[in-house]
Structures are given as C-alpha cells and as structure tokens.
GROMACS .gro file of C-alpha atoms in nm:
model
  220
    1MET     CA    1   0.230   3.429   1.522
    2LYS     CA    2   0.101   3.175   1.763
    3ILE     CA    3   0.414   2.978   1.730
    4ILE     CA    4   0.641   3.280   1.807
    5CYS     CA    5   0.448   3.350   2.135
    6VAL     CA    6   0.471   2.988   2.240
    7VAL     CA    7   0.842   2.993   2.188
    8LEU     CA    8   0.888   3.318   2.387
    9PHE     CA    9   0.661   3.185   2.663
   10LEU     CA   10   0.869   2.877   2.673
   11VAL     CA   11   1.197   3.085   2.708
   12MET     CA   12   1.066   3.294   2.991
   13LEU     CA   13   0.929   2.978   3.170
   14GLN     CA   14   1.271   2.837   3.155
   15TRP     CA   15   1.432   3.139   3.300
   16SER     CA   16   1.191   3.145   3.570
   17CYS     CA   17   1.258   2.786   3.664
   18VAL     CA   18   1.638   2.851   3.726
   19PRO     CA   19   1.689   2.691   4.078
   20ASN     CA   20   1.757   2.900   4.374
   21LYS     CA   21   2.064   2.819   4.562
   22ASN     CA   22   1.870   2.801   4.897
   23GLU     CA   23   1.623   2.548   4.762
   24SER     CA   24   1.659   2.185   4.866
   25ILE     CA   25   1.744   1.910   4.616
   26GLU     CA   26   1.383   1.754   4.675
   27GLU     CA   27   1.237   2.089   4.594
   28ARG     CA   28   1.446   2.116   4.279
   29LYS     CA   29   1.324   1.769   4.163
   30ASN     CA   30   0.968   1.857   4.216
   31LEU     CA   31   1.013   2.191   4.031
   32LYS     CA   32   1.177   2.005   3.730
   33THR     CA   33   0.900   1.765   3.712
   34ASP     CA   34   0.619   2.036   3.735
   35THR     CA   35   0.790   2.241   3.468
   36SER     CA   36   0.829   1.929   3.231
   37ILE     CA   37   0.457   1.873   3.266
   38SER     CA   38   0.365   2.240   3.206
   39ILE     CA   39   0.590   2.259   2.888
   40THR     CA   40   0.437   1.937   2.756
   41LYS     CA   41   0.092   2.074   2.812
   42ILE     CA   42   0.175   2.411   2.650
   43ILE     CA   43   0.317   2.249   2.339
   44THR     CA   44   0.018   2.007   2.313
   45ASP     CA   45  -0.242   2.279   2.362
   46SER     CA   46  -0.063   2.509   2.120
   47THR     CA   47   0.001   2.253   1.845
   48SER     CA   48  -0.366   2.138   1.854
   49SER     CA   49  -0.472   2.499   1.827
   50ILE     CA   50  -0.244   2.566   1.517
   51ILE     CA   51  -0.272   2.240   1.336
   52LYS     CA   52  -0.610   2.140   1.237
   53THR     CA   53  -0.692   1.836   1.027
   54ASP     CA   54  -0.924   1.900   0.736
   55THR     CA   55  -1.196   1.653   0.776
   56SER     CA   56  -1.408   1.800   0.491
   57ASN     CA   57  -1.492   1.564   0.192
   58LYS     CA   58  -1.447   1.824  -0.061
   59ASN     CA   59  -1.180   1.614  -0.227
   60ILE     CA   60  -1.393   1.299  -0.233
   61ASN     CA   61  -1.556   1.223  -0.578
   62THR     CA   62  -1.902   1.155  -0.527
   63ALA     CA   63  -1.992   1.083  -0.896
   64GLN     CA   64  -1.963   0.775  -1.088
   65ILE     CA   65  -2.004   0.664  -1.452
   66LEU     CA   66  -2.214   0.369  -1.537
   67LEU     CA   67  -2.245   0.197  -1.866
   68LEU     CA   68  -2.581   0.188  -2.035
   69PRO     CA   69  -2.675   0.028  -2.371
   70GLY     CA   70  -2.553   0.296  -2.624
   71ALA     CA   71  -2.554   0.554  -2.344
   72LEU     CA   72  -2.367   0.655  -2.010
   73GLN     CA   73  -2.503   0.729  -1.675
   74ILE     CA   74  -2.365   0.980  -1.421
   75SER     CA   75  -2.475   0.897  -1.084
   76GLN     CA   76  -2.418   1.135  -0.794
   77THR     CA   77  -2.384   0.909  -0.460
   78ASP     CA   78  -2.427   1.219  -0.232
   79ASN     CA   79  -2.778   1.325  -0.356
   80ASP     CA   80  -2.888   1.037  -0.580
   81SER     CA   81  -2.918   1.256  -0.888
   82ILE     CA   82  -2.872   1.083  -1.222
   83THR     CA   83  -2.770   1.237  -1.545
   84LYS     CA   84  -2.761   1.047  -1.872
   85ILE     CA   85  -2.543   1.106  -2.182
   86GLN     CA   86  -2.765   0.985  -2.462
   87SER     CA   87  -2.686   0.899  -2.812
   88GLY     CA   88  -2.639   1.211  -3.018
   89THR     CA   89  -2.507   1.437  -2.729
   90PRO     CA   90  -2.257   1.682  -2.876
   91MET     CA   91  -1.897   1.579  -2.833
   92GLU     CA   92  -1.787   1.880  -2.646
   93GLU     CA   93  -2.063   1.857  -2.387
   94THR     CA   94  -1.993   1.466  -2.351
   95LEU     CA   95  -1.621   1.519  -2.300
   96ASN     CA   96  -1.667   1.800  -2.048
   97ILE     CA   97  -1.915   1.586  -1.841
   98VAL     CA   98  -1.694   1.265  -1.847
   99ASN     CA   99  -1.369   1.450  -1.776
  100LYS     CA  100  -1.524   1.630  -1.481
  101THR     CA  101  -1.666   1.309  -1.352
  102LEU     CA  102  -1.342   1.103  -1.390
  103ARG     CA  103  -1.127   1.398  -1.277
  104SER     CA  104  -0.904   1.296  -1.560
  105LYS     CA  105  -0.869   1.447  -1.919
  106HIS     CA  106  -0.908   1.212  -2.214
  107LEU     CA  107  -0.555   1.085  -2.336
  108SER     CA  108  -0.627   1.134  -2.702
  109ASN     CA  109  -0.888   1.213  -2.961
  110VAL     CA  110  -0.823   1.061  -3.300
  111ILE     CA  111  -1.013   1.039  -3.630
  112LEU     CA  112  -1.056   0.709  -3.794
  113GLU     CA  113  -1.149   0.787  -4.168
  114ASP     CA  114  -1.170   0.402  -4.262
  115CYS     CA  115  -1.405   0.299  -3.976
  116GLY     CA  116  -1.679   0.056  -4.109
  117VAL     CA  117  -1.947   0.276  -3.980
  118GLY     CA  118  -1.801   0.593  -4.135
  119PRO     CA  119  -1.544   0.842  -4.014
  120SER     CA  120  -1.530   0.837  -3.635
  121SER     CA  121  -1.351   1.039  -3.371
  122LEU     CA  122  -1.229   0.831  -3.063
  123ALA     CA  123  -1.160   0.964  -2.725
  124VAL     CA  124  -0.963   0.752  -2.473
  125TRP     CA  125  -0.902   0.746  -2.108
  126LYS     CA  126  -0.679   0.566  -1.874
  127ASN     CA  127  -0.966   0.366  -1.719
  128GLY     CA  128  -0.991   0.174  -2.047
  129LEU     CA  129  -1.284   0.377  -2.174
  130THR     CA  130  -1.321   0.482  -2.545
  131LEU     CA  131  -1.599   0.704  -2.659
  132LEU     CA  132  -1.689   0.710  -3.040
  133PHE     CA  133  -1.819   1.023  -3.203
  134GLN     CA  134  -1.950   1.074  -3.562
  135ASN     CA  135  -2.006   1.399  -3.759
  136LYS     CA  136  -2.383   1.442  -3.805
  137ASP     CA  137  -2.529   1.775  -3.925
  138LYS     CA  138  -2.178   1.932  -3.926
  139GLN     CA  139  -2.125   1.850  -3.555
  140TRP     CA  140  -1.946   1.569  -3.390
  141ARG     CA  141  -2.176   1.360  -3.161
  142PHE     CA  142  -2.169   1.065  -2.921
  143TYR     CA  143  -2.283   0.732  -3.056
  144GLY     CA  144  -2.115   0.460  -2.870
  145TRP     CA  145  -1.862   0.342  -2.615
  146LEU     CA  146  -1.597   0.062  -2.575
  147ILE     CA  147  -1.455  -0.047  -2.238
  148SER     CA  148  -1.109  -0.228  -2.223
  149LYS     CA  149  -0.851  -0.316  -1.950
  150ALA     CA  150  -0.764  -0.012  -1.739
  151SER     CA  151  -0.419   0.121  -1.654
  152PRO     CA  152  -0.264  -0.047  -1.331
  153GLY     CA  153  -0.425   0.097  -1.027
  154ILE     CA  154  -0.730   0.255  -1.202
  155THR     CA  155  -1.083   0.123  -1.163
  156THR     CA  156  -1.257   0.007  -1.476
  157LEU     CA  157  -1.625   0.107  -1.544
  158LYS     CA  158  -1.917  -0.124  -1.522
  159THR     CA  159  -2.293  -0.148  -1.591
  160THR     CA  160  -2.563  -0.061  -1.341
  161LYS     CA  161  -2.557  -0.436  -1.270
  162SER     CA  162  -2.188  -0.439  -1.198
  163ILE     CA  163  -2.093  -0.618  -1.520
  164GLY     CA  164  -1.775  -0.513  -1.711
  165VAL     CA  165  -1.415  -0.604  -1.808
  166GLY     CA  166  -1.296  -0.881  -1.551
  167THR     CA  167  -1.648  -1.027  -1.501
  168THR     CA  168  -1.668  -1.390  -1.546
  169ARG     CA  169  -1.886  -1.576  -1.806
  170GLN     CA  170  -2.083  -1.728  -1.537
  171GLN     CA  171  -2.170  -1.388  -1.369
  172LEU     CA  172  -2.246  -1.249  -1.711
  173GLU     CA  173  -2.509  -1.534  -1.776
  174LEU     CA  174  -2.650  -1.495  -1.429
  175THR     CA  175  -2.710  -1.127  -1.493
  176TYR     CA  176  -2.811  -1.095  -1.855
  177SER     CA  177  -2.966  -1.307  -2.127
  178ILE     CA  178  -2.677  -1.375  -2.364
  179LYS     CA  179  -2.556  -1.546  -2.679
  180ILE     CA  180  -2.210  -1.683  -2.717
  181PHE     CA  181  -2.057  -1.726  -3.058
  182LYS     CA  182  -1.716  -1.757  -3.210
  183THR     CA  183  -1.571  -1.509  -3.459
  184SER     CA  184  -1.234  -1.394  -3.596
  185LEU     CA  185  -1.199  -1.187  -3.270
  186GLY     CA  186  -1.251  -1.485  -3.047
  187ILE     CA  187  -1.534  -1.583  -2.816
  188GLU     CA  188  -1.781  -1.312  -2.844
  189PHE     CA  189  -2.115  -1.246  -2.659
  190SER     CA  190  -2.420  -1.021  -2.708
  191THR     CA  191  -2.708  -0.950  -2.472
  192THR     CA  192  -3.068  -0.881  -2.531
  193GLU     CA  193  -3.008  -0.554  -2.354
  194GLY     CA  194  -2.769  -0.429  -2.611
  195PHE     CA  195  -2.423  -0.501  -2.459
  196TYR     CA  196  -2.148  -0.685  -2.669
  197GLY     CA  197  -1.808  -0.815  -2.596
  198ILE     CA  198  -1.529  -1.065  -2.600
  199LEU     CA  199  -1.445  -1.320  -2.340
  200GLU     CA  200  -1.099  -1.462  -2.295
  201GLY     CA  201  -1.236  -1.820  -2.356
  202PRO     CA  202  -1.550  -2.047  -2.335
  203ALA     CA  203  -1.526  -2.159  -1.993
  204LYS     CA  204  -1.745  -2.043  -1.698
  205ASN     CA  205  -1.451  -1.875  -1.524
  206ASP     CA  206  -1.323  -1.701  -1.833
  207LYS     CA  207  -1.355  -1.322  -1.808
  208ILE     CA  208  -1.463  -1.034  -2.025
  209ILE     CA  209  -1.176  -0.858  -2.186
  210ASP     CA  210  -1.344  -0.602  -2.393
  211MET     CA  211  -1.710  -0.477  -2.390
  212TRP     CA  212  -1.894  -0.221  -2.597
  213SER     CA  213  -2.242  -0.072  -2.689
  214GLY     CA  214  -2.383   0.156  -2.960
  215VAL     CA  215  -2.180   0.250  -3.275
  216ASN     CA  216  -1.825   0.107  -3.268
  217CYS     CA  217  -1.540   0.048  -3.494
  218ILE     CA  218  -1.505  -0.333  -3.458
  219TYR     CA  219  -1.289  -0.494  -3.726
  220ARG     CA  220  -1.362  -0.858  -3.792
   0.00000   0.00000   0.00000
C-alpha cells in the first residue's frame, strides 16, 4: 500500500512541476533541480521504510558437537550450556539431538549383522560422522562414534581440544599422550584418553584420516 501511495504522489508531483509559459529558463532549471532532489528523497525515504533488513540471529546455529571419549558433547555458544550424549543413550533420542544440532538429517541408518562386536546399526552424516548403536534390553542405544573426511564445504567435528580429521601427528602428540603402531589398516594411534584413529603416514606432518571412540566396527 505504501508503494502505491508513493507512486501516486510522484505522478501528482510531476504534474505540478509542468513549467509555466511565463517562467524564465533559469526558473525552470531551478525547478527541475529541486524536483529531482525531492523525488530522490521521497524514493529513498519510502524505500527505507518499506524494506527493512532482518538483522536478527535467529538463523545462526549457536550449538556445536564436540567429540568425547565414547560420547558426544553439545555446547551452546550463546549461553554456555552443555549437554552430553553418553554411552547407552537411546537411539531415537540421540538421533533427534544430533540432527537438530547439525541441522541435517542423517543420510542412512544401516544394520551390520556381521560386526565383530555384534549386530550394529550405523547412522551416517555428510560431515563424516558415524554413530554406532547396539540392541541392548530390546532397545537400540548409542555406544560409539567414528569421524571420517567430510563432504566438500562441510566442517568436520573435533574434540574439545580441537583434534580431529585433518589434524597432523605433531599436533596430536602435543595435545594427547599417544601410542603409534602399524596394523593392516595402516599407521594407527591410540590415546590414554580413549581416542583411536589412523594417520595417513608416520611423518610429523601426516594427518589423521579416521578417528573413533567407544564401540566400533573396525575390520583389521
């Protein structure tokens, strides 16, 4: 409605600005300049009153997931609250929390019958996160996580000390007490805190390519 009123006002203003035959050329020039300034001001004022930029942060995700030994931590950066998903949390509750925090539904949920630790259900996300669930007391529950390379453009998850996929061996050793050993999977590592993973090589600058904690289906 405001836009229609502005248009009508501009039309009326233009009619009122038709030059009188008795006016001098200099007067007409001044009138034209004043009219242009007035029209510009009206359009600017009207546009600013109609179009308002939404500066609210309602679309900003203030929660993040951090990796813990055999668990997950949900941290709210706006109020410093912390929620932990501990081993044994029901699958439905876990998936609801993780999906809501990541603002992304898991891609798949498959059951592996031949997993070495027993039949397991795996939920996978684009950021490289995989959660493992097992059926205990007739209910699927969370028991472990694995993090791998994320899809392009998506940020991967890290521990509370910023260690994760892409971290160098040197950074890992400076942060945690670790052991390095070679297996059929490659160069593996373990920490006293309960993190495990695979490095792309033995050098200091070689990076973590997979990392896990808790119960997992790791085939060696």
